[in-house]
């Protein structure tokens, strides 16, 4: 995994931890807090999926480019 991938994972983990701690220390009812945590988790999961898909597309494009260069070289 490259540095950009590690950075995305670290940012996502930090966002989750910060969000959860912020919600847990907020003066809300338990049901409201659990709903906020669930919503934040869903949003984070969507962001992670988008980032993974973006990395996958980027890697496929680089692999295709490398394959084309190899074929031209041969």
PDB file of N, CA and C in Angstrom, residues 63-74:
ATOM      1  N   UNK A  63      -1.993   0.094 -14.309  1.00  0.00           N
ATOM      2  CA  UNK A  63      -1.655  -1.234 -14.814  1.00  0.00           C
ATOM      3  C   UNK A  63      -1.871  -1.307 -16.319  1.00  0.00           C
ATOM      4  N   UNK A  64      -2.972  -0.745 -16.796  1.00  0.00           N
ATOM      5  CA  UNK A  64      -3.238  -0.743 -18.235  1.00  0.00           C
ATOM      6  C   UNK A  64      -2.177   0.057 -18.983  1.00  0.00           C
ATOM      7  N   UNK A  65      -1.787   1.191 -18.418  1.00  0.00           N
ATOM      8  CA  UNK A  65      -0.753   2.017 -19.040  1.00  0.00           C
ATOM      9  C   UNK A  65       0.572   1.263 -19.091  1.00  0.00           C
ATOM     10  N   UNK A  66       0.905   0.595 -18.007  1.00  0.00           N
ATOM     11  CA  UNK A  66       2.152  -0.175 -17.961  1.00  0.00           C
ATOM     12  C   UNK A  66       2.114  -1.317 -18.964  1.00  0.00           C
ATOM     13  N   UNK A  67       0.959  -1.959 -19.097  1.00  0.00           N
ATOM     14  CA  UNK A  67       0.807  -3.051 -20.059  1.00  0.00           C
ATOM     15  C   UNK A  67       1.000  -2.538 -21.485  1.00  0.00           C
ATOM     16  N   UNK A  68       0.413  -1.387 -21.787  1.00  0.00           N
ATOM     17  CA  UNK A  68       0.555  -0.801 -23.117  1.00  0.00           C
ATOM     18  C   UNK A  68       2.019  -0.479 -23.417  1.00  0.00           C
ATOM     19  N   UNK A  69       2.708   0.099 -22.421  1.00  0.00           N
ATOM     20  CA  UNK A  69       4.124   0.425 -22.609  1.00  0.00           C
ATOM     21  C   UNK A  69       4.947  -0.819 -22.835  1.00  0.00           C
ATOM     22  N   UNK A  70       4.638  -1.880 -22.095  1.00  0.00           N
ATOM     23  CA  UNK A  70       5.373  -3.141 -22.250  1.00  0.00           C
ATOM     24  C   UNK A  70       5.134  -3.708 -23.643  1.00  0.00           C
ATOM     25  N   UNK A  71       3.893  -3.648 -24.118  1.00  0.00           N
ATOM     26  CA  UNK A  71       3.592  -4.161 -25.460  1.00  0.00           C
ATOM     27  C   UNK A  71       4.301  -3.330 -26.528  1.00  0.00           C
ATOM     28  N   UNK A  72       4.380  -2.019 -26.340  1.00  0.00           N
ATOM     29  CA  UNK A  72       5.083  -1.169 -27.306  1.00  0.00           C
ATOM     30  C   UNK A  72       6.576  -1.474 -27.286  1.00  0.00           C
ATOM     31  N   UNK A  73       7.085  -1.733 -26.108  1.00  0.00           N
ATOM     32  CA  UNK A  73       8.524  -2.020 -25.983  1.00  0.00           C
ATOM     33  C   UNK A  73       8.887  -3.330 -26.671  1.00  0.00           C
ATOM     34  N   UNK A  74       7.984  -4.316 -26.544  1.00  0.00           N
ATOM     35  CA  UNK A  74       8.240  -5.625 -27.152  1.00  0.00           C
ATOM     36  C   UNK A  74       8.082  -5.495 -28.647  1.00  0.00           C
TER      37      UNK A  74
END
